[in-house]
PDB file of N, CA, C and O in Angstrom:
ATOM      1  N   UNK A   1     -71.780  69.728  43.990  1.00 81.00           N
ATOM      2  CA  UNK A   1     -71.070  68.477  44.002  1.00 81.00           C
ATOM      3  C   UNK A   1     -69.767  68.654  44.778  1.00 81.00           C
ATOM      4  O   UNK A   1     -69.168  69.726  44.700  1.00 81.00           O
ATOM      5  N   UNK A   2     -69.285  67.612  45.550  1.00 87.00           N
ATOM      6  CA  UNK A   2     -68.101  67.884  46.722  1.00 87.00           C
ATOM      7  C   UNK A   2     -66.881  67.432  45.137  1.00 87.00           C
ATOM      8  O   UNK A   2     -67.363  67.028  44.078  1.00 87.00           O
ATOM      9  N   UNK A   3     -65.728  67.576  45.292  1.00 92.00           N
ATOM     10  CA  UNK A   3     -64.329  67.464  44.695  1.00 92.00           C
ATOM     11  C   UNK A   3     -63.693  67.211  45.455  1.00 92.00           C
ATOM     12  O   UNK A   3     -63.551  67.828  46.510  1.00 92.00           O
ATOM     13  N   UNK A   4     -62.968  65.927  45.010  1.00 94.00           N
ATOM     14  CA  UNK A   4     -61.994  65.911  46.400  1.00 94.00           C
ATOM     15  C   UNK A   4     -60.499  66.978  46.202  1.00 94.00           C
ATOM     16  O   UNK A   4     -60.231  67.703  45.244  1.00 94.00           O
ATOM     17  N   UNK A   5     -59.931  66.817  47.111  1.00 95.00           N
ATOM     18  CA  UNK A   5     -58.599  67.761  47.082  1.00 95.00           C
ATOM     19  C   UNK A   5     -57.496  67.214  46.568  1.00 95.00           C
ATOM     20  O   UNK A   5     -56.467  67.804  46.237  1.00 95.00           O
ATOM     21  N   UNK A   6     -57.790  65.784  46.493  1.00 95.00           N
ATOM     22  CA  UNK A   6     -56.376  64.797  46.003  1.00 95.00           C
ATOM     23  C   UNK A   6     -57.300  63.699  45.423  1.00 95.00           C
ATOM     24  O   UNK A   6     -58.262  63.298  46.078  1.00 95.00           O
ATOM     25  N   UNK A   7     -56.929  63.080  43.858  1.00 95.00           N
ATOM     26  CA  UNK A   7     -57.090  62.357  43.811  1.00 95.00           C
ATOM     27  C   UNK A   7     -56.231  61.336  43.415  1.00 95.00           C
ATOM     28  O   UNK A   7     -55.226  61.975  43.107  1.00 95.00           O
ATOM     29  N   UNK A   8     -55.925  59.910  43.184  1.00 96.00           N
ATOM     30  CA  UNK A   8     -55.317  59.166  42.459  1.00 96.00           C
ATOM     31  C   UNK A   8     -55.850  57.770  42.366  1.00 96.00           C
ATOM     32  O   UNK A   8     -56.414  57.136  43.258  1.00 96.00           O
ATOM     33  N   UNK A   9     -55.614  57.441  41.294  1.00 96.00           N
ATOM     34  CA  UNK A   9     -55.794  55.716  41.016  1.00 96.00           C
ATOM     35  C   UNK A   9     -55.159  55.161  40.531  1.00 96.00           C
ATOM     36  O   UNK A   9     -54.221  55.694  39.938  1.00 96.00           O
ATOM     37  N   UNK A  10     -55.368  53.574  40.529  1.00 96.00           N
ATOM     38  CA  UNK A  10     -54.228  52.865  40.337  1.00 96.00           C
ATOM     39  C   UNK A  10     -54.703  51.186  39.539  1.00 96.00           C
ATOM     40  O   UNK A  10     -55.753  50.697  39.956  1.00 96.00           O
ATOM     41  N   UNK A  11     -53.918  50.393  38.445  1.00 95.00           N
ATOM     42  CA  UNK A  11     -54.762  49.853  37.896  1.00 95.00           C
ATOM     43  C   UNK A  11     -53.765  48.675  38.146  1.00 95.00           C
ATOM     44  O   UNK A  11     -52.573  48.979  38.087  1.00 95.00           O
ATOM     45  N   UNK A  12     -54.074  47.406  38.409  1.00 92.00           N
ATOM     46  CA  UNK A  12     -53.060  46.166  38.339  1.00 92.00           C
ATOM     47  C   UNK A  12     -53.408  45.195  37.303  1.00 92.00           C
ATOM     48  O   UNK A  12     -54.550  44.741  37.365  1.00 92.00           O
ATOM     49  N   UNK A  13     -52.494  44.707  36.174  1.00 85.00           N
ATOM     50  CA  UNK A  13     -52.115  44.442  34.910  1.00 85.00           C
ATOM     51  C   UNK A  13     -52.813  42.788  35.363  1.00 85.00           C
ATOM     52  O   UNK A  13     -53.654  42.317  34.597  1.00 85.00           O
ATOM     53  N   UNK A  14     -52.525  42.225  36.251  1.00 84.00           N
ATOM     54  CA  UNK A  14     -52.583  41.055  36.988  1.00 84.00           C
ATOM     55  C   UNK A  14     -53.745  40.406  36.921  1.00 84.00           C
ATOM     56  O   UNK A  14     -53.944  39.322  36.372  1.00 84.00           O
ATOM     57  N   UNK A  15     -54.843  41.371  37.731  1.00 85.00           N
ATOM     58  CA  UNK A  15     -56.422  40.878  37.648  1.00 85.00           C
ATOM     59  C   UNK A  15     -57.228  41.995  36.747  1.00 85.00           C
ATOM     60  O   UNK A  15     -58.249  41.765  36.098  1.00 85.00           O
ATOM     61  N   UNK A  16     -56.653  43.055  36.835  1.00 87.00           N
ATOM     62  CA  UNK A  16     -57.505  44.137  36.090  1.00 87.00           C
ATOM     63  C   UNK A  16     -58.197  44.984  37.192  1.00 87.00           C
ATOM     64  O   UNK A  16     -59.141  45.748  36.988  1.00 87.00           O
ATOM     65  N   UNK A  17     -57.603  44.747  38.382  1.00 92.00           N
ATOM     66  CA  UNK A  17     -58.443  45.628  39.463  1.00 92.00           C
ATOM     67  C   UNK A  17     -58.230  47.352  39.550  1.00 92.00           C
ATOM     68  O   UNK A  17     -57.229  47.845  39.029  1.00 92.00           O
ATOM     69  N   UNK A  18     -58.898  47.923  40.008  1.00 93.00           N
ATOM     70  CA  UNK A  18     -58.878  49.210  40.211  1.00 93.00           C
ATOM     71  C   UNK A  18     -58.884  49.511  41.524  1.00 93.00           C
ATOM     72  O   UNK A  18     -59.318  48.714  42.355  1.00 93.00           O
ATOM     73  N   UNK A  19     -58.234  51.102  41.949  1.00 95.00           N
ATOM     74  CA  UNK A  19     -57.900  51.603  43.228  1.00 95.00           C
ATOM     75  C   UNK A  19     -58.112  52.986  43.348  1.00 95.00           C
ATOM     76  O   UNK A  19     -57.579  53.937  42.775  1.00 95.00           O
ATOM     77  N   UNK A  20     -58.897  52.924  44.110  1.00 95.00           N
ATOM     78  CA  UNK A  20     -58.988  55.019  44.092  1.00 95.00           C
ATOM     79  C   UNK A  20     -58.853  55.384  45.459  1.00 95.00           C
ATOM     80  O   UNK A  20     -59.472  54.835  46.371  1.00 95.00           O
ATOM     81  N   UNK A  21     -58.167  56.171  45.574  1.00 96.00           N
ATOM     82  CA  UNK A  21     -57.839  57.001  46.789  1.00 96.00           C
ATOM     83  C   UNK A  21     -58.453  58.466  46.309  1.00 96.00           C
ATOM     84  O   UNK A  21     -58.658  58.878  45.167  1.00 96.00           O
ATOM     85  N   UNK A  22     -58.684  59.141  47.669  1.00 96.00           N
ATOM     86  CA  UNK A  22     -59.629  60.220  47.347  1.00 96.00           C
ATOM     87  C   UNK A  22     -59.263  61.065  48.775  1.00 96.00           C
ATOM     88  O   UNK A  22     -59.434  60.502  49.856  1.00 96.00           O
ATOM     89  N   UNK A  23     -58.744  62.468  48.705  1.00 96.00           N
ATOM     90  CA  UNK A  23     -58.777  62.553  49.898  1.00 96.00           C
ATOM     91  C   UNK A  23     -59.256  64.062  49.733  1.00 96.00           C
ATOM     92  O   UNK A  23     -58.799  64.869  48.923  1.00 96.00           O
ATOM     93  N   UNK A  24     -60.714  64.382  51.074  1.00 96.00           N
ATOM     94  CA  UNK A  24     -61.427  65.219  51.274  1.00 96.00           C
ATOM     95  C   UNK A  24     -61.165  66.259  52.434  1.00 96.00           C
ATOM     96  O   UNK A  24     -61.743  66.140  53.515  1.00 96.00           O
ATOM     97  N   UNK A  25     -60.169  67.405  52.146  1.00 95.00           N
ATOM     98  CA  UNK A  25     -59.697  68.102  53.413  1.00 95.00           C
ATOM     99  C   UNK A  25     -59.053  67.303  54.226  1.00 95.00           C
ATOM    100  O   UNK A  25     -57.915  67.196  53.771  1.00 95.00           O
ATOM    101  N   UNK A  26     -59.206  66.434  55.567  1.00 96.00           N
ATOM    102  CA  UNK A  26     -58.836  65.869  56.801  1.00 96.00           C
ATOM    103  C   UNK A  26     -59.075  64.549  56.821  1.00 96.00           C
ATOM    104  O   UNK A  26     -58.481  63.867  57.656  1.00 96.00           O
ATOM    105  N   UNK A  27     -60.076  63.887  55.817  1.00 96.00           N
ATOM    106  CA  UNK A  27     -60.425  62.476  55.546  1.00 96.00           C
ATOM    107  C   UNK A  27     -59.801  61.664  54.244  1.00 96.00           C
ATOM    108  O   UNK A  27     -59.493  62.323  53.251  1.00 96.00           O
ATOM    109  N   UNK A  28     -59.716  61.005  54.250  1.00 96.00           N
ATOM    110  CA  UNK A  28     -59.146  59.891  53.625  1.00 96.00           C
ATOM    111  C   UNK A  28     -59.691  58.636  53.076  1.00 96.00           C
ATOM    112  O   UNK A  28     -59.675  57.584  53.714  1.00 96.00           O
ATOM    113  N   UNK A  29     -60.222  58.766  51.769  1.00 96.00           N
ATOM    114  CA  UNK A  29     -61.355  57.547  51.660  1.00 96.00           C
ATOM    115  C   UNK A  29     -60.832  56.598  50.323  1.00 96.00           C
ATOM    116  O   UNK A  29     -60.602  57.128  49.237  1.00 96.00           O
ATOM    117  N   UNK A  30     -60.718  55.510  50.493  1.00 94.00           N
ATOM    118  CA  UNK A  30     -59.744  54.536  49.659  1.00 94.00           C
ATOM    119  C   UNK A  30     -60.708  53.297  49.242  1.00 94.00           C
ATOM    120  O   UNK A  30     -61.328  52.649  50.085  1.00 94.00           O
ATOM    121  N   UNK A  31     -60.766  53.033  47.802  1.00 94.00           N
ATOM    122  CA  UNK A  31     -61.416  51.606  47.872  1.00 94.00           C
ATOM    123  C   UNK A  31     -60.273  50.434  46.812  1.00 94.00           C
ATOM    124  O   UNK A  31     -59.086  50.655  46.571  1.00 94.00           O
ATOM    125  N   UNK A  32     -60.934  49.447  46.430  1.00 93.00           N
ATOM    126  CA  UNK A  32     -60.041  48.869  45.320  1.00 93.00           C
ATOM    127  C   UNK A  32     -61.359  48.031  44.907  1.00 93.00           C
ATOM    128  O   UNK A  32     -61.969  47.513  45.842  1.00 93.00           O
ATOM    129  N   UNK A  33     -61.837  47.855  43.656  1.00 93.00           N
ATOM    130  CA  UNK A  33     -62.565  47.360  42.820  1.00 93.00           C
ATOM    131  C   UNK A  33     -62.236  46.673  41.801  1.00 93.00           C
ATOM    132  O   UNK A  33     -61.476  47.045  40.906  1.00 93.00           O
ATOM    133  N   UNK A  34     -62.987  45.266  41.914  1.00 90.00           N
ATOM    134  CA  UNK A  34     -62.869  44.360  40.620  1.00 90.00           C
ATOM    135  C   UNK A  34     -63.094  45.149  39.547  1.00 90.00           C
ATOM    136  O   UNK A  34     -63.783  46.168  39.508  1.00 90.00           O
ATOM    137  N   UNK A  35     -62.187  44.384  38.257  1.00 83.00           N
ATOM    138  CA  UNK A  35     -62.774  44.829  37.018  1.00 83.00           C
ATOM    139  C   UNK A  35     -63.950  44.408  36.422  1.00 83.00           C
ATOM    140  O   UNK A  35     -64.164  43.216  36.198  1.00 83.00           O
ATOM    141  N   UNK A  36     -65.240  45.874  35.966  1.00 80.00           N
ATOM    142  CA  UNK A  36     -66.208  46.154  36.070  1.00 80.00           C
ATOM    143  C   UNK A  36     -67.308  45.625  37.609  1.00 80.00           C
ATOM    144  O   UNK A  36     -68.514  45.407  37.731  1.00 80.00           O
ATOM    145  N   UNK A  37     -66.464  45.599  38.295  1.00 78.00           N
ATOM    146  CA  UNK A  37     -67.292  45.741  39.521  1.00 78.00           C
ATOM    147  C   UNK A  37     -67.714  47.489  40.034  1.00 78.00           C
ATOM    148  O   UNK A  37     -67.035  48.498  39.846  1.00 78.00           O
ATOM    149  N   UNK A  38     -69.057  47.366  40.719  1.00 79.00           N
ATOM    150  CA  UNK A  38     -69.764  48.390  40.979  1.00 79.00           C
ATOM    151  C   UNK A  38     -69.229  48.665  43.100  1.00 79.00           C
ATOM    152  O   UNK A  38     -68.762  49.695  43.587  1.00 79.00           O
ATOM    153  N   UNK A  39     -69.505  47.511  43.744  1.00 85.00           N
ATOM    154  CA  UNK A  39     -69.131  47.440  44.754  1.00 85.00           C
ATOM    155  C   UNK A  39     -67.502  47.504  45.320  1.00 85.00           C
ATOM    156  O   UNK A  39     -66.762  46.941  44.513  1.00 85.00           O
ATOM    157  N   UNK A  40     -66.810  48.024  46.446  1.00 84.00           N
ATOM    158  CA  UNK A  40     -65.393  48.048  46.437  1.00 84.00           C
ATOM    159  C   UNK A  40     -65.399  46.263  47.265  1.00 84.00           C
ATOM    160  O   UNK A  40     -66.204  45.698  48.004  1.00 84.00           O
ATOM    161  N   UNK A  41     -64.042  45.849  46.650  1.00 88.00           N
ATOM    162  CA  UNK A  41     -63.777  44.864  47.480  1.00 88.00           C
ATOM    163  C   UNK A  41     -63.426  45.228  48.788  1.00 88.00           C
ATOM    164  O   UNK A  41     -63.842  44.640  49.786  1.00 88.00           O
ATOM    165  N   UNK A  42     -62.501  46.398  48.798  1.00 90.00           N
ATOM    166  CA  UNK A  42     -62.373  46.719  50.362  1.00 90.00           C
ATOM    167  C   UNK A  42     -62.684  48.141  50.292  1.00 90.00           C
ATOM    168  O   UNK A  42     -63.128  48.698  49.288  1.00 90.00           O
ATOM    169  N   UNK A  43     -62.440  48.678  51.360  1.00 94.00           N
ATOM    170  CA  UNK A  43     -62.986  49.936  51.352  1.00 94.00           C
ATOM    171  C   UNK A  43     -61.870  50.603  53.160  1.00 94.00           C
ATOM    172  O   UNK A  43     -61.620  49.955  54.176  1.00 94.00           O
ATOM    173  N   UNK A  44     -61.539  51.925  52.838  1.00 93.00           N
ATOM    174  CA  UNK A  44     -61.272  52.655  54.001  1.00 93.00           C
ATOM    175  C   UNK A  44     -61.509  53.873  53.886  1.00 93.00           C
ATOM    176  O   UNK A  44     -61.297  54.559  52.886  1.00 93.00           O
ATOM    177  N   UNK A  45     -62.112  54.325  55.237  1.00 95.00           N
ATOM    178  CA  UNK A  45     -62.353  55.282  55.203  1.00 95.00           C
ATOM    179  C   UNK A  45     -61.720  56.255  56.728  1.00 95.00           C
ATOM    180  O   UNK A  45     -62.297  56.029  57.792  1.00 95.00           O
ATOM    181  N   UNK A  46     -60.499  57.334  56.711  1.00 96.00           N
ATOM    182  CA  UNK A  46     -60.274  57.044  58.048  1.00 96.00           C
ATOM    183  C   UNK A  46     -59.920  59.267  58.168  1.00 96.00           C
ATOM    184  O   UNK A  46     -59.563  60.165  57.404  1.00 96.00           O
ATOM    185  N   UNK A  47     -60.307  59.119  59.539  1.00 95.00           N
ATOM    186  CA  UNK A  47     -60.330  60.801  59.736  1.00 95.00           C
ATOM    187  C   UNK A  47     -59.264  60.711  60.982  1.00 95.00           C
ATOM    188  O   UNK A  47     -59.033  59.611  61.484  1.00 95.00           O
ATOM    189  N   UNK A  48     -58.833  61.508  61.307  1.00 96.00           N
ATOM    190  CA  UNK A  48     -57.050  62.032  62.156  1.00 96.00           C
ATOM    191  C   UNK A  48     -57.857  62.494  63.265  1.00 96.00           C
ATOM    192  O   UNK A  48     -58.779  63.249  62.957  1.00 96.00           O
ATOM    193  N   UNK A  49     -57.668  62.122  64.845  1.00 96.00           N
ATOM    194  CA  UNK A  49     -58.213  62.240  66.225  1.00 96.00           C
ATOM    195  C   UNK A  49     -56.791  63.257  66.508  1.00 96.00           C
ATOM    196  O   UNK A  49     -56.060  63.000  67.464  1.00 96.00           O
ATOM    197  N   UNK A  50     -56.532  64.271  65.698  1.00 97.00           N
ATOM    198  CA  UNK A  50     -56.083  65.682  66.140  1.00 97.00           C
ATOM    199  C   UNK A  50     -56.435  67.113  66.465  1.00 97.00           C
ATOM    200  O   UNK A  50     -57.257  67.736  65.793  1.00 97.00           O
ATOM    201  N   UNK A  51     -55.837  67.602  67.451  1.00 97.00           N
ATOM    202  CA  UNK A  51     -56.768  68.796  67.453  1.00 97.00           C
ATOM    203  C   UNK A  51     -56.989  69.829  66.396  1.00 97.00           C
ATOM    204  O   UNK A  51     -58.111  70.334  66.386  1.00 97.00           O
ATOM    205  N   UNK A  52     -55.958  70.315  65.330  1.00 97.00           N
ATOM    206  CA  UNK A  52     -56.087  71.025  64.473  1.00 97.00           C
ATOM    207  C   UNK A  52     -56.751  70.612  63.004  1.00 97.00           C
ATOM    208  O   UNK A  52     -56.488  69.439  62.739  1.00 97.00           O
ATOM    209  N   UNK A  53     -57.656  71.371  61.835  1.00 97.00           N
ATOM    210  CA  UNK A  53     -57.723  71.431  61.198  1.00 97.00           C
ATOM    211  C   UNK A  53     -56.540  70.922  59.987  1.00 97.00           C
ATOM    212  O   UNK A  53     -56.730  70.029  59.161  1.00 97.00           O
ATOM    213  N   UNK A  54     -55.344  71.715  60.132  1.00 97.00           N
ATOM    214  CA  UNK A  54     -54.161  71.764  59.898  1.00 97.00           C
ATOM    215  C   UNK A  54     -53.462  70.463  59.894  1.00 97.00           C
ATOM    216  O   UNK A  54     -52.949  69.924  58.912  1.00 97.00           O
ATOM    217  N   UNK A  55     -53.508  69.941  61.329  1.00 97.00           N
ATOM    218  CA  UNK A  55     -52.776  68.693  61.501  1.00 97.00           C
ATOM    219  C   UNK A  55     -53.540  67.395  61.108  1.00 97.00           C
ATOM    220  O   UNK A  55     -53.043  66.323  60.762  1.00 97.00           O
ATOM    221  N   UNK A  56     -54.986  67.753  61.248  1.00 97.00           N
ATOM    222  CA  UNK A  56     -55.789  66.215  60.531  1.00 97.00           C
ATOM    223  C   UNK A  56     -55.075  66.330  58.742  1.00 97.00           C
ATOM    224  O   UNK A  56     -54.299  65.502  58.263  1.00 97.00           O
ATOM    225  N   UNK A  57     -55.489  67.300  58.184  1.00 97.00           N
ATOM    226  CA  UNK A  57     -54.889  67.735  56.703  1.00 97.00           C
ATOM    227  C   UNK A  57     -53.924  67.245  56.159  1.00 97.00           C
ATOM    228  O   UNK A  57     -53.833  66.638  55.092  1.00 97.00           O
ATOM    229  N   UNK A  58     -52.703  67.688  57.394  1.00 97.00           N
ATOM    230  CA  UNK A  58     -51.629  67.291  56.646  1.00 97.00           C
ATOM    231  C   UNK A  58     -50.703  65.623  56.937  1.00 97.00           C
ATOM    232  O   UNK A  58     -49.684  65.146  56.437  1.00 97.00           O
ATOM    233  N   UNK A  59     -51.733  65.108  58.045  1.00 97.00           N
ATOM    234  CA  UNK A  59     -51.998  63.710  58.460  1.00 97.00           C
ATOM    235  C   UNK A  59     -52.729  63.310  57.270  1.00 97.00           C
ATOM    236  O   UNK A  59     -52.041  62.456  56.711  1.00 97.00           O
ATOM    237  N   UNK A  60     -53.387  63.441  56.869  1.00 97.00           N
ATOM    238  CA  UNK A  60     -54.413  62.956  55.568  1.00 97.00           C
ATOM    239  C   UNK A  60     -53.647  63.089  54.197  1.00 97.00           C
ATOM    240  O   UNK A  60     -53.488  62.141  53.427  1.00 97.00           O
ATOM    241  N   UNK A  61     -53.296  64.076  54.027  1.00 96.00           N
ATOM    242  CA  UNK A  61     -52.053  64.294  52.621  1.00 96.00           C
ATOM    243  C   UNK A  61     -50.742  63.379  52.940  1.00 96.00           C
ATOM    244  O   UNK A  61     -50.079  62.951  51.995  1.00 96.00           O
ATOM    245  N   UNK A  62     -50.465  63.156  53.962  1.00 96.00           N
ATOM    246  CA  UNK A  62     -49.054  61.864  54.470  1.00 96.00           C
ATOM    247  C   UNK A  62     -49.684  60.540  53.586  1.00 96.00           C
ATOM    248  O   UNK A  62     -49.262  59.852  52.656  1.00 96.00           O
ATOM    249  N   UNK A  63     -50.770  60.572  54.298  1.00 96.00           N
ATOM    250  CA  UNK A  63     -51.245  59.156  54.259  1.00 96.00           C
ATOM    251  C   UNK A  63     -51.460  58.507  53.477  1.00 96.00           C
ATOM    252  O   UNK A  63     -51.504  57.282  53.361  1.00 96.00           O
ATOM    253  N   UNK A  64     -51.835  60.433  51.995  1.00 95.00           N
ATOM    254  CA  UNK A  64     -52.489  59.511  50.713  1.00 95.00           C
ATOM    255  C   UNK A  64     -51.268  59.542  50.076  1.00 95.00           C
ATOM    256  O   UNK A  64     -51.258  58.920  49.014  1.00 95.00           O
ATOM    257  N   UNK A  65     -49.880  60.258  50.506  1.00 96.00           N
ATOM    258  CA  UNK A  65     -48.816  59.902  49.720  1.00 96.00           C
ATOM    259  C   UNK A  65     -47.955  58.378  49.876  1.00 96.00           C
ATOM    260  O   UNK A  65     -47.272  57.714  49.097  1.00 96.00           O
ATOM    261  N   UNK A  66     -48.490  58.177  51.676  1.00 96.00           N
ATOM    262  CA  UNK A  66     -47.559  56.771  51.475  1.00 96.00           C
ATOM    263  C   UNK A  66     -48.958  55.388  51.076  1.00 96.00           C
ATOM    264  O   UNK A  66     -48.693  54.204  50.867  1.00 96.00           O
ATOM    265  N   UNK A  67     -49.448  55.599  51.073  1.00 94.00           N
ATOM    266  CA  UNK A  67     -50.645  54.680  50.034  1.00 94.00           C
ATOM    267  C   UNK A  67     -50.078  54.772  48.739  1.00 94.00           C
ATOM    268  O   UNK A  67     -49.720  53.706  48.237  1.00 94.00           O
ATOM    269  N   UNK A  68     -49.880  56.062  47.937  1.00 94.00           N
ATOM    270  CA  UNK A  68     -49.657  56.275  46.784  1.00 94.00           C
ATOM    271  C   UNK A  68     -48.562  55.673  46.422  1.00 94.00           C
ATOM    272  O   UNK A  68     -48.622  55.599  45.194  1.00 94.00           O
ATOM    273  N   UNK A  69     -47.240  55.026  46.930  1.00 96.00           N
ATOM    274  CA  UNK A  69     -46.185  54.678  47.003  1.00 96.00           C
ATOM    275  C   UNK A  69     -45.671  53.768  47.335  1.00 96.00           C
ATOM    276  O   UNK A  69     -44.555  53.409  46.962  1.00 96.00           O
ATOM    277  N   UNK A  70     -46.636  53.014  48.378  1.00 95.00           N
ATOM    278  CA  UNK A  70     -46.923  51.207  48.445  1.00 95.00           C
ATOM    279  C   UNK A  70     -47.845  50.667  47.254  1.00 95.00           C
ATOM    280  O   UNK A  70     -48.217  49.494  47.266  1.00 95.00           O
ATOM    281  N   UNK A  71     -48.200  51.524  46.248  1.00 94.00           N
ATOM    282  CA  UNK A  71     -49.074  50.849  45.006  1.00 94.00           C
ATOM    283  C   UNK A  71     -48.416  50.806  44.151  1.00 94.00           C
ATOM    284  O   UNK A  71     -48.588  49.910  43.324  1.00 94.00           O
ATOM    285  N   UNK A  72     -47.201  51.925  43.957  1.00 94.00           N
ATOM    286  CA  UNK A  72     -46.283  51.682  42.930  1.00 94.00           C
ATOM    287  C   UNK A  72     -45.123  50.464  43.275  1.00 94.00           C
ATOM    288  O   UNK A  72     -44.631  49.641  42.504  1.00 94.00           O
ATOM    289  N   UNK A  73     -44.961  50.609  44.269  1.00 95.00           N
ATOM    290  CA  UNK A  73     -43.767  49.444  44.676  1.00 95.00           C
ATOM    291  C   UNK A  73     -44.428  48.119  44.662  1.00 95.00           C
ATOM    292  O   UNK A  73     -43.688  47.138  44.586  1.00 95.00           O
ATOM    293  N   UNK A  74     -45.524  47.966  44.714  1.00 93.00           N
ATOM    294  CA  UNK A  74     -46.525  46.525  44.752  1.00 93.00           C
ATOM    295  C   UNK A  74     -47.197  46.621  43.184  1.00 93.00           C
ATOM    296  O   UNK A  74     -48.243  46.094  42.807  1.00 93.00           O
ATOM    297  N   UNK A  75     -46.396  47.340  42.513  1.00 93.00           N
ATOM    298  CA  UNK A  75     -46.499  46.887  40.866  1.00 93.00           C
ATOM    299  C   UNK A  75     -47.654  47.367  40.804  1.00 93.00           C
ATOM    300  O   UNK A  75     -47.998  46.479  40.023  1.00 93.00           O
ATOM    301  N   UNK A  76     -48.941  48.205  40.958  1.00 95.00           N
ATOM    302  CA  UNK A  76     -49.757  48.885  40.105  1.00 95.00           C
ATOM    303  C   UNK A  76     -49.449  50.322  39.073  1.00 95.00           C
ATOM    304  O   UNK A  76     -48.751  51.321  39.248  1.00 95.00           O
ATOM    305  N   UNK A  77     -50.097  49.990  38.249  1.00 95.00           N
ATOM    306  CA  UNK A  77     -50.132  50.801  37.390  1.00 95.00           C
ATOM    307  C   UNK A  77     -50.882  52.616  37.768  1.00 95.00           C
ATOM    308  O   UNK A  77     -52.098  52.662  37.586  1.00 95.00           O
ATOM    309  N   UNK A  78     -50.527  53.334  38.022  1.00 94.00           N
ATOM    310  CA  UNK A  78     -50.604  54.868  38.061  1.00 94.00           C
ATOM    311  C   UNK A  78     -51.412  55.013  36.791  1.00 94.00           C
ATOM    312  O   UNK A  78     -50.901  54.849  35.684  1.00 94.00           O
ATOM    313  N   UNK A  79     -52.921  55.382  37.006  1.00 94.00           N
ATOM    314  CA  UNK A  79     -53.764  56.161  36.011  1.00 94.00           C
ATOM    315  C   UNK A  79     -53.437  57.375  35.455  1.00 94.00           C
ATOM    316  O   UNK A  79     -52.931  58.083  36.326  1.00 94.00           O
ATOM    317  N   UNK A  80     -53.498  57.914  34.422  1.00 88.00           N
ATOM    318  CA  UNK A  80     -53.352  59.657  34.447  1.00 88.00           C
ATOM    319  C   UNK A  80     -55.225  60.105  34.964  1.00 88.00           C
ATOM    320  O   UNK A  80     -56.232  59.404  35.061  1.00 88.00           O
ATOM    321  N   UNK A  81     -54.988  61.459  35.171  1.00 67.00           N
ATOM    322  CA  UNK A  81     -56.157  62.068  35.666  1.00 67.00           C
ATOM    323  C   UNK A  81     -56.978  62.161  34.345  1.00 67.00           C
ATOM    324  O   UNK A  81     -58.106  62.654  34.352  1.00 67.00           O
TER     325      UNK A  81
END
């Protein structure tokens, strides 16, 4: 089974929606889901057009921190793991 390297989610009090960010080495895969929905309402999925290993990585760890930080400032709720 793959694990990702980062995870986090995020819950809004508002509609009851859910948010998972997930990030796999150099990729970056994000959805947000109705409550008890199976399908994501949106979905991203995005990989770094750099030459290094290294630099997609730590392009991908940026990315899931400033995601992580436009969800708190836009009032979602932070899951624990």
């Amino acid at each position: 089974m793959i694990k990702p390297d980062d995870e986090i989610a995020f819950r809004t009090l508002d509609c009851g929606a859910h948010s998972l960010i997930l990030r796999f080495g150099d990729v970056l895969v994000a959805g947000i889901f109705e409550r008890f929905g199976v399908d994501p309402l949106e979905e991203l999925i995005v990989s770094y057009d750099l030459p290094t290993f290294a630099e997609r990585e730590a392009a991908a760890k940026a990315h899931i921190d400033a995601l992580a930080i436009a969800h708190i400032l836009n009032g979602w709720d932070l899951l624990p793991a």
